[in-house]
Coordinates of N, CA and C in Angstrom, one line a residue:
Chain A
X1 N 175.7 13.1 21.0 CA 175.6 12.9 22.2 C 174.2 13.6 23.1
X2 N 173.3 12.9 23.6 CA 172.3 13.2 24.1 C 172.4 13.8 25.5
X3 N 171.5 14.9 25.9 CA 171.5 15.8 26.8 C 170.9 15.1 28.0
X4 N 170.2 16.0 28.8 CA 169.8 15.5 30.1 C 168.6 15.9 29.8
X5 N 167.4 14.6 30.1 CA 166.1 15.0 29.6 C 165.4 14.6 30.7
X6 N 164.2 15.2 31.1 CA 163.2 15.0 32.1 C 161.9 14.6 31.6
X7 N 161.2 14.0 32.3 CA 159.8 13.9 32.2 C 159.2 13.4 33.4
X8 N 157.8 14.0 33.5 CA 157.0 14.9 32.4 C 157.4 16.4 32.6
X9 N 157.1 17.4 31.6 CA 157.8 18.6 31.9 C 156.9 19.3 32.6
X10 N 155.5 18.9 32.9 CA 154.6 19.7 33.9 C 153.6 18.6 34.2
X11 N 153.4 18.8 35.6 CA 152.6 17.9 36.6 C 152.0 18.6 37.4
X12 N 150.4 18.0 37.5 CA 149.4 18.6 38.6 C 148.8 17.4 39.7
X13 N 149.6 17.8 41.1 CA 149.1 16.7 42.0 C 148.4 17.3 43.0
X14 N 147.4 16.2 43.9 CA 146.6 16.8 44.9 C 147.6 16.4 46.1
X15 N 147.4 17.7 47.0 CA 147.9 17.5 48.3 C 147.9 15.7 48.8
X16 N 148.6 15.3 49.2 CA 148.7 13.7 49.9 C 149.1 12.9 48.8
X17 N 149.0 13.2 48.0 CA 149.6 12.3 46.6 C 150.9 12.0 46.9
X18 N 151.5 11.0 45.8 CA 152.7 10.7 45.3 C 152.9 11.0 44.1
X19 N 154.2 11.5 43.4 CA 154.6 11.4 42.6 C 156.0 11.0 42.2
X20 N 156.5 10.7 41.1 CA 157.6 10.2 40.7 C 158.2 11.1 39.2
X21 N 159.3 11.4 39.4 CA 159.7 12.5 38.5 C 161.1 11.6 37.8
X22 N 161.3 11.7 36.3 CA 162.1 10.9 35.7 C 163.5 11.4 35.4
X23 N 164.7 11.3 35.1 CA 165.8 11.8 34.5 C 166.5 11.0 33.8
X24 N 167.0 11.1 32.7 CA 167.9 10.7 31.9 C 169.1 11.5 32.0
X25 N 170.3 10.8 32.5 CA 171.4 11.4 32.3 C 172.1 11.7 31.0
X26 N 173.0 12.5 31.0 CA 173.9 12.8 29.8 C 174.7 11.5 29.6
X27 N 174.8 11.1 27.7 CA 175.7 10.1 28.1 C 177.2 9.9 28.9
X28 N 177.4 8.8 29.0 CA 178.7 8.7 29.8 C 178.8 9.3 31.2
X29 N 177.8 9.8 31.6 CA 177.6 10.1 33.3 C 177.0 9.5 34.3
X30 N 177.7 9.4 35.3 CA 177.4 8.1 36.0 C 176.9 8.7 37.6
X31 N 176.9 10.1 37.2 CA 176.4 10.9 38.7 C 174.7 11.7 38.5
X32 N 174.0 11.7 39.1 CA 172.6 12.5 39.2 C 172.5 13.1 40.1
X33 N 172.2 14.7 40.1 CA 172.0 15.3 41.4 C 170.3 15.8 41.0
X34 N 169.8 15.9 42.1 CA 168.5 16.5 42.0 C 168.2 17.8 42.8
X35 N 167.8 18.8 42.3 CA 167.4 19.9 42.8 C 166.1 20.3 42.8
X36 N 165.6 21.0 44.1 CA 164.2 21.6 44.1 C 164.4 23.5 44.1
X37 N 163.7 24.2 43.1 CA 163.4 25.3 43.0 C 162.3 25.8 42.8
X38 N 162.5 26.8 44.0 CA 160.8 27.2 44.5 C 161.1 28.5 43.6
X39 N 159.6 29.1 43.6 CA 159.7 30.3 43.1 C 160.4 31.7 43.7
X40 N 161.1 32.2 42.8 CA 161.9 32.9 43.4 C 162.8 32.7 44.0
X41 N 163.5 31.5 44.0 CA 164.7 30.9 44.5 C 165.6 30.3 44.0
X42 N 166.9 30.3 44.4 CA 168.1 29.3 43.7 C 167.7 27.6 44.0
X43 N 168.1 27.2 43.1 CA 168.1 25.7 43.3 C 168.5 25.0 44.6
X44 N 168.1 24.1 45.5 CA 168.0 23.7 46.5 C 168.7 22.2 46.2
X45 N 169.7 21.5 46.8 CA 170.4 20.6 46.5 C 169.4 19.6 47.4
X46 N 168.8 18.6 46.7 CA 167.9 17.5 47.5 C 169.0 16.2 47.8
X47 N 169.3 15.5 46.7 CA 170.1 14.5 47.0 C 171.0 14.4 45.5
X48 N 172.0 13.5 45.7 CA 172.9 13.0 44.6 C 172.9 11.3 44.5
X49 N 172.8 11.1 43.3 CA 173.0 9.5 43.2 C 174.5 9.1 42.4
X50 N 175.1 8.2 42.8 CA 176.3 7.9 42.1 C 176.4 6.6 42.2
X51 N 176.5 5.9 41.0 CA 176.5 4.8 40.6 C 175.7 3.8 41.4
X52 N 174.5 4.2 41.4 CA 173.4 3.7 42.0 C 172.9 3.6 43.4
X53 N 174.1 4.7 43.9 CA 173.9 4.6 45.5 C 173.7 6.2 46.0
X54 N 173.0 6.3 46.9 CA 173.1 7.8 47.3 C 174.2 8.1 47.8
X55 N 174.8 9.4 47.5 CA 176.0 10.0 47.7 C 175.6 11.5 48.5
X56 N 174.9 11.7 49.3 CA 174.7 12.9 49.8 C 173.5 13.2 49.7
X57 N 173.0 14.1 50.7 CA 171.6 14.6 51.0 C 171.4 15.8 51.4
X58 N 170.3 16.7 50.8 CA 170.8 18.0 51.4 C 169.7 18.2 52.3
X59 N 168.7 19.3 52.9 CA 168.3 19.0 54.3 C 166.7 19.0 53.6
X60 N 166.3 17.8 53.3 CA 164.8 17.4 52.9 C 164.4 16.3 53.6
X61 N 163.1 16.3 53.7 CA 162.9 15.3 54.6 C 162.7 13.7 54.0
X62 N 162.7 12.6 54.7 CA 162.9 11.4 54.1 C 161.5 11.0 53.2
X63 N 160.3 11.7 53.1 CA 159.5 11.2 51.7 C 159.7 11.9 50.7
X64 N 161.1 12.3 50.5 CA 161.8 12.9 49.2 C 162.6 11.7 48.9
X65 N 162.6 10.7 48.3 CA 163.6 9.5 47.9 C 164.0 9.5 46.2
X66 N 164.9 8.5 46.2 CA 165.3 8.2 44.6 C 165.9 6.9 44.5
X67 N 166.1 6.8 43.4 CA 166.7 5.9 42.6 C 167.4 6.2 41.6
X68 N 168.7 4.9 41.3 CA 169.4 5.5 40.0 C 169.4 3.9 39.4
X69 N 169.4 3.9 38.3 CA 169.4 2.7 37.7 C 170.8 2.3 36.9
X70 N 170.7 1.2 36.5 CA 172.3 0.7 35.9 C 172.6 1.5 35.0
X71 N 171.7 2.0 34.0 CA 172.2 2.9 32.9 C 172.1 4.4 33.2
X72 N 172.2 4.4 34.6 CA 172.4 5.9 35.6 C 171.2 6.5 35.3
X73 N 170.3 6.5 34.7 CA 168.9 7.2 34.7 C 168.6 7.4 36.3
X74 N 167.5 8.0 36.7 CA 167.2 8.5 37.8 C 165.9 8.7 38.1
X75 N 165.3 8.1 39.5 CA 164.1 8.9 39.8 C 164.0 9.7 41.0
X76 N 163.2 10.6 41.1 CA 162.5 11.3 42.4 C 161.8 10.9 42.8
X77 N 161.2 10.5 44.0 CA 160.0 10.1 44.1 C 159.7 11.4 45.7
X78 N 158.3 11.5 45.7 CA 157.9 12.2 46.6 C 156.6 11.8 47.2
X79 N 156.5 11.5 48.5 CA 155.3 11.1 49.1 C 154.8 12.1 49.7
X80 N 153.4 11.8 50.0 CA 152.6 12.9 51.2 C 152.7 14.2 50.6
X81 N 152.3 14.4 49.3 CA 152.5 15.9 48.7 C 152.1 16.9 49.4
X82 N 152.8 17.8 49.7 CA 152.2 19.1 50.2 C 152.4 20.4 49.4
X83 N 151.8 21.3 49.9 CA 151.7 22.6 48.7 C 152.7 23.1 48.6
X84 N 153.6 23.3 49.6 CA 155.1 23.6 49.4 C 156.1 23.1 48.6
X85 N 155.5 21.8 48.2 CA 156.3 20.8 47.1 C 156.4 21.2 46.0
X86 N 155.4 22.4 45.8 CA 155.2 23.0 44.4 C 156.6 23.8 44.0
X87 N 156.9 23.5 42.8 CA 158.7 24.1 42.6 C 159.0 23.3 41.1
X88 N 159.9 24.0 40.7 CA 160.7 23.4 39.5 C 162.0 22.3 39.9
X89 N 161.6 21.0 39.6 CA 162.5 19.8 40.0 C 163.6 19.9 39.0
X90 N 164.5 19.8 39.1 CA 166.0 20.1 38.3 C 166.6 18.4 38.5
X91 N 167.2 18.1 37.4 CA 168.3 17.5 37.4 C 169.4 17.6 36.8
X92 N 170.5 16.9 37.1 CA 171.9 17.4 36.8 C 172.8 15.9 37.0
X93 N 173.6 15.9 35.7 CA 174.2 15.0 35.4 C 175.6 15.2 35.3
X94 N 176.4 14.5 35.8 CA 177.9 14.7 35.5 C 178.8 13.4 35.2
X95 N 180.3 13.8 35.4 CA 181.0 12.6 35.0 C 181.2 11.7 36.1
X96 N 181.1 13.0 37.7 CA 181.6 12.3 38.6 C 181.0 12.9 39.7
X97 N 181.1 12.3 41.2 CA 180.2 13.0 42.3 C 180.7 14.3 42.6
X98 N 181.9 14.6 42.5 CA 182.5 16.0 43.1 C 181.8 17.0 42.4
X99 N 181.8 18.1 43.2 CA 181.1 19.6 43.0 C 181.8 20.3 42.0
X100 N 183.1 19.8 41.9 CA 184.0 20.7 41.0 C 183.9 19.9 39.6
X101 N 183.0 19.2 39.2 CA 182.7 18.4 38.0 C 181.4 19.0 37.4
X102 N 181.8 19.6 36.2 CA 180.5 20.5 35.9 C 179.6 19.5 35.6
X103 N 178.4 20.2 36.0 CA 177.1 19.6 36.1 C 176.0 20.0 34.8
X104 N 175.3 19.2 34.2 CA 174.5 19.3 33.1 C 173.4 19.2 33.4
X105 N 172.4 20.4 33.4 CA 171.1 20.3 33.9 C 170.2 20.1 32.8
X106 N 169.0 19.2 33.3 CA 168.3 19.1 32.2 C 167.0 20.4 32.4
X107 N 165.7 20.3 31.5 CA 164.9 21.5 31.2 C 164.0 21.7 32.7
X108 N 163.8 20.6 33.6 CA 163.0 20.8 34.8 C 161.7 20.0 34.5
X109 N 161.2 20.0 35.7 CA 159.8 19.3 35.6 C 159.0 20.2 36.7
X110 N 158.0 21.0 36.1 CA 157.4 22.0 37.2 C 156.2 21.1 37.6
X111 N 156.1 20.8 39.1 CA 155.2 20.3 39.7 C 154.4 21.5 40.7
X112 N 153.1 21.3 40.2 CA 152.3 21.9 41.0 C 151.2 20.9 42.0
X113 N 151.2 21.5 43.3 CA 150.4 20.8 44.2 C 149.2 21.5 44.7
X114 N 148.2 21.1 44.2 CA 146.7 21.7 44.7 C 145.8 20.9 45.8
Chain B
X1 N 169.5 29.1 55.6 CA 170.5 30.2 55.7 C 170.6 29.8 54.2
X2 N 170.9 31.1 53.8 CA 171.2 31.4 52.5 C 172.9 31.7 52.5
X3 N 173.7 30.5 52.1 CA 175.2 31.1 52.1 C 175.5 31.7 50.7
X4 N 174.9 31.7 49.7 CA 175.3 32.5 48.8 C 174.1 33.6 48.4
X5 N 174.6 34.5 48.3 CA 173.5 35.7 48.3 C 173.6 36.3 46.8
X6 N 172.6 36.7 46.2 CA 172.6 37.6 45.0 C 171.7 38.7 45.3
X7 N 171.8 39.8 45.6 CA 171.2 40.7 46.3 C 170.5 41.7 45.4
X8 N 171.0 41.9 43.9 CA 169.8 42.2 42.7 C 168.9 41.5 42.3
X9 N 167.6 41.1 42.5 CA 167.0 40.7 41.6 C 167.0 40.7 40.0
X10 N 167.3 42.1 39.8 CA 167.0 42.2 38.3 C 168.2 43.3 37.9
X11 N 168.6 43.3 36.5 CA 169.6 44.5 36.3 C 169.4 44.5 34.7
X12 N 169.2 46.0 34.2 CA 169.3 46.3 32.8 C 170.2 46.9 32.3
X13 N 170.7 46.6 31.1 CA 171.8 47.3 30.4 C 171.6 47.5 29.0
X14 N 172.3 48.7 28.3 CA 172.1 49.1 27.1 C 173.3 48.0 26.5
X15 N 172.4 47.6 25.5 CA 173.4 46.6 24.5 C 174.7 47.5 24.1
X16 N 175.8 46.4 24.4 CA 177.4 47.0 23.9 C 178.0 47.5 25.3
X17 N 177.2 47.7 26.4 CA 177.8 48.1 27.5 C 178.1 47.0 28.4
X18 N 178.8 47.2 29.7 CA 179.0 46.4 30.6 C 178.2 46.1 31.2
X19 N 178.0 44.3 31.7 CA 176.9 43.9 32.6 C 178.0 43.5 33.7
X20 N 177.4 44.0 34.7 CA 178.3 43.4 36.2 C 177.0 42.7 37.3
X21 N 177.2 41.5 37.4 CA 176.4 40.6 38.2 C 177.2 40.5 39.7
X22 N 176.6 40.5 40.7 CA 177.4 40.3 41.8 C 176.9 39.1 42.7
X23 N 177.7 38.7 43.4 CA 177.5 37.4 44.4 C 178.3 37.5 45.7
X24 N 177.4 37.4 46.8 CA 178.4 37.2 48.0 C 177.9 36.0 48.7
X25 N 179.1 35.4 49.3 CA 179.2 34.4 50.2 C 179.4 34.2 51.5
X26 N 179.1 33.4 52.6 CA 179.2 33.6 53.8 C 180.2 32.2 54.3
X27 N 180.1 31.4 53.4 CA 180.9 30.1 54.0 C 182.2 30.3 53.5
X28 N 183.4 30.2 54.3 CA 184.8 30.3 53.9 C 185.3 29.0 53.5
X29 N 184.7 27.8 53.4 CA 185.0 26.7 53.1 C 184.8 26.6 51.7
X30 N 184.1 27.5 50.8 CA 183.7 27.2 49.6 C 185.1 27.6 48.9
X31 N 185.2 27.0 47.9 CA 186.4 26.8 47.2 C 186.5 26.7 45.8
X32 N 185.1 26.6 45.3 CA 184.9 26.9 43.7 C 183.5 27.4 43.5
X33 N 183.7 28.1 42.4 CA 182.4 28.9 42.1 C 182.3 29.1 40.8
X34 N 181.0 29.0 40.7 CA 180.4 29.0 38.8 C 179.3 30.1 38.8
X35 N 179.1 30.2 37.6 CA 177.7 30.9 36.8 C 177.2 30.0 36.2
X36 N 176.0 30.1 36.2 CA 175.0 29.5 35.3 C 173.9 30.4 35.1
X37 N 173.8 30.4 33.4 CA 172.6 31.0 32.9 C 171.4 30.2 32.7
X38 N 170.1 31.1 32.8 CA 168.8 30.2 32.9 C 168.0 31.3 32.0
X39 N 167.7 30.4 30.7 CA 166.6 30.8 30.0 C 165.2 30.3 30.2
X40 N 164.0 31.1 30.4 CA 163.0 30.5 30.9 C 162.6 29.0 29.6
X41 N 162.2 28.1 30.5 CA 161.6 26.7 30.2 C 162.7 25.9 30.0
X42 N 164.2 26.2 30.2 CA 165.2 25.5 30.1 C 166.0 25.5 31.3
X43 N 166.7 24.4 31.3 CA 167.4 24.1 32.8 C 168.8 25.1 32.4
X44 N 169.3 25.2 33.7 CA 170.4 26.3 33.7 C 171.5 25.8 33.1
X45 N 172.2 26.7 32.3 CA 173.5 26.4 31.5 C 174.8 26.9 32.4
X46 N 175.8 26.1 32.1 CA 177.0 26.3 32.7 C 177.8 27.6 31.9
X47 N 178.2 28.6 32.7 CA 178.8 29.8 31.7 C 180.3 29.8 32.1
X48 N 180.6 29.9 33.5 CA 182.2 30.0 33.8 C 182.3 30.0 35.0
X49 N 183.6 29.2 35.4 CA 183.9 28.8 37.0 C 185.0 29.7 37.4
X50 N 185.7 29.4 38.6 CA 186.6 30.1 39.0 C 186.9 29.3 40.4
X51 N 188.2 28.7 40.6 CA 188.8 28.2 41.5 C 189.1 29.1 42.7
X52 N 189.1 28.9 43.9 CA 189.5 30.0 45.0 C 191.0 30.1 45.0
X53 N 191.8 29.6 44.3 CA 193.1 29.6 44.1 C 193.4 30.9 42.9
X54 N 192.8 31.2 42.2 CA 192.6 32.2 41.6 C 191.9 33.6 41.7
X55 N 192.2 34.8 41.2 CA 191.2 35.7 41.4 C 190.5 36.4 40.3
X56 N 190.7 35.9 39.0 CA 190.4 36.1 37.7 C 190.1 34.9 36.9
X57 N 189.0 34.8 36.2 CA 188.9 33.9 35.2 C 188.3 34.4 34.2
X58 N 188.7 34.4 32.9 CA 187.9 35.1 31.4 C 187.7 33.9 30.5
X59 N 186.7 34.2 29.8 CA 186.5 33.4 28.9 C 185.6 34.3 27.6
X60 N 186.5 34.6 26.7 CA 185.8 35.5 25.7 C 185.1 37.2 26.4
X61 N 183.7 37.1 26.3 CA 183.1 38.1 26.6 C 182.6 38.1 28.2
X62 N 183.1 37.1 28.7 CA 182.9 36.6 30.4 C 184.1 36.5 31.0
X63 N 184.0 37.5 32.1 CA 184.9 37.2 33.3 C 184.4 37.7 34.5
X64 N 185.0 36.4 35.4 CA 184.8 36.3 36.5 C 185.6 36.5 37.9
X65 N 185.4 37.4 38.8 CA 186.6 38.2 39.6 C 185.8 37.6 40.9
X66 N 187.0 37.2 41.8 CA 187.0 36.5 43.1 C 187.9 37.4 43.8
X67 N 186.9 37.8 45.2 CA 187.9 38.6 46.0 C 187.5 37.8 47.4
X68 N 188.5 36.7 47.6 CA 187.9 35.9 48.8 C 188.3 36.8 50.4
X69 N 188.8 37.7 50.3 CA 188.5 38.4 51.5 C 187.5 39.3 51.9
X70 N 186.8 39.8 50.6 CA 185.5 40.4 50.9 C 184.3 39.1 50.7
X71 N 184.6 37.8 50.4 CA 183.5 36.8 50.0 C 182.6 37.4 49.1
X72 N 183.1 37.8 48.2 CA 182.4 38.6 46.8 C 183.2 37.9 45.6
X73 N 182.1 37.7 44.7 CA 182.3 37.5 43.3 C 181.5 38.3 42.5
X74 N 182.2 38.3 41.0 CA 181.2 39.4 40.1 C 181.5 38.4 38.8
X75 N 180.6 38.6 38.2 CA 180.4 38.2 36.4 C 180.3 39.8 36.0
X76 N 181.5 39.8 34.8 CA 181.5 40.9 34.0 C 181.1 40.4 32.6
X77 N 180.2 41.0 31.9 CA 180.0 40.6 30.5 C 180.0 42.0 29.6
X78 N 181.1 41.6 28.7 CA 181.5 42.8 27.9 C 181.6 42.4 26.4
X79 N 181.2 43.1 25.3 CA 179.8 43.7 25.4 C 178.6 43.0 25.8
X80 N 177.9 43.4 26.4 CA 176.4 43.0 26.6 C 175.7 42.9 25.3
X81 N 175.0 41.6 25.1 CA 174.2 41.3 23.9 C 172.9 41.2 24.3
X82 N 171.6 41.1 23.4 CA 170.4 41.0 23.6 C 170.3 39.6 24.0
X83 N 171.0 38.6 23.4 CA 171.1 37.4 23.7 C 171.5 36.8 24.9
X84 N 171.9 37.8 25.8 CA 172.6 37.6 26.9 C 171.7 37.9 27.8
X85 N 170.2 38.4 27.7 CA 169.1 38.2 28.4 C 168.6 37.1 28.9
X86 N 168.9 36.9 30.4 CA 168.3 35.6 31.1 C 168.7 35.6 32.4
X87 N 168.5 34.7 33.1 CA 168.6 34.9 34.8 C 170.0 34.0 34.9
X88 N 170.5 35.0 35.8 CA 172.3 34.4 36.1 C 172.3 33.9 37.6
X89 N 172.8 32.7 37.7 CA 172.8 32.1 39.4 C 174.2 32.1 39.4
X90 N 174.8 32.4 40.8 CA 175.9 32.2 41.2 C 175.8 30.9 42.2
X91 N 177.0 30.3 41.8 CA 177.0 29.0 42.7 C 178.4 28.9 43.5
X92 N 178.2 28.0 44.6 CA 179.4 27.9 45.2 C 179.4 26.0 45.6
X93 N 180.6 25.8 45.7 CA 181.4 24.3 46.3 C 182.2 24.6 47.5
X94 N 182.0 23.4 48.4 CA 183.2 23.6 49.1 C 183.9 22.1 49.3
X95 N 183.6 21.8 48.1 CA 184.4 20.1 47.6 C 183.9 19.1 47.8
X96 N 182.4 19.3 48.2 CA 181.6 18.4 48.4 C 180.6 17.7 47.3
X97 N 179.7 17.6 47.4 CA 178.8 16.9 46.2 C 177.6 17.8 45.9
X98 N 177.6 18.9 46.6 CA 176.3 19.8 46.2 C 177.0 21.0 45.8
X99 N 176.1 21.9 45.0 CA 176.2 23.5 44.7 C 175.2 24.1 45.6
X100 N 175.8 25.6 46.0 CA 174.9 26.4 46.9 C 174.7 27.4 45.9
X101 N 173.0 27.7 45.6 CA 173.4 28.6 44.4 C 172.4 29.8 45.3
X102 N 172.8 31.2 44.6 CA 172.1 32.3 44.9 C 170.5 32.0 44.2
X103 N 169.8 33.3 44.4 CA 168.8 33.2 44.1 C 168.4 33.8 42.7
X104 N 169.5 34.2 41.9 CA 169.5 34.5 40.5 C 169.1 36.2 40.6
X105 N 169.6 36.8 39.5 CA 169.6 38.3 38.7 C 169.1 38.1 37.4
X106 N 168.1 38.7 37.3 CA 167.7 38.5 35.8 C 168.2 39.8 35.2
X107 N 168.8 39.5 34.1 CA 169.7 40.4 33.3 C 168.8 40.8 32.1
X108 N 168.4 42.0 31.8 CA 167.9 42.5 30.6 C 168.7 43.5 29.8
X109 N 169.1 42.9 28.5 CA 170.3 43.5 27.7 C 169.1 44.3 26.7
X110 N 169.2 45.8 27.0 CA 168.4 46.3 26.1 C 169.0 47.0 24.7
X111 N 168.3 46.6 23.5 CA 168.9 47.0 22.0 C 169.0 48.4 21.5

């Protein structure tokens, strides 16, 4: 059974650029959630994808967008990067969309915007 | 607006003693609570959970207590071991599709 993997592990981008982060969900999981963890904070929900459709969104602007593919892997895209987007981005996969379903997290992608 | 709060950023405990990590929440609609443990350079790992219909759940050395009237939960680790040193996040759900996380408590277990 493969776990949740994210790529890349670290990334440095310039303000105004665009970035794509990738997540491979755990085998058998059809739901992927993305979280942003700023320094000294807890993870904040960005959005969730269930069977290739967005299934809920947190308080993040539209320049944060995502995709889920038929194999349930997922991408997080951020346009027009701002310095405050610097954070650890976590992907979590689960067997279903309900939050009462155990979520398995990847190791995260550390994004630095300069 | 932080709906889940962990007011102690750090905690140090001697090996073998009890570690108690606290968490408060403000949303009375939360009905499911979890604790995650996070080591550096790794993602959070699920530790233990509790439904709002219970006031205690135990799994080995880990016990979570829920006080709904006080909107408070705590994680007890007995006995504490050096390998328990990590950041612990409390999280809550209102039955929707997201977890609301606290800011974490860094636990150090001193050998």
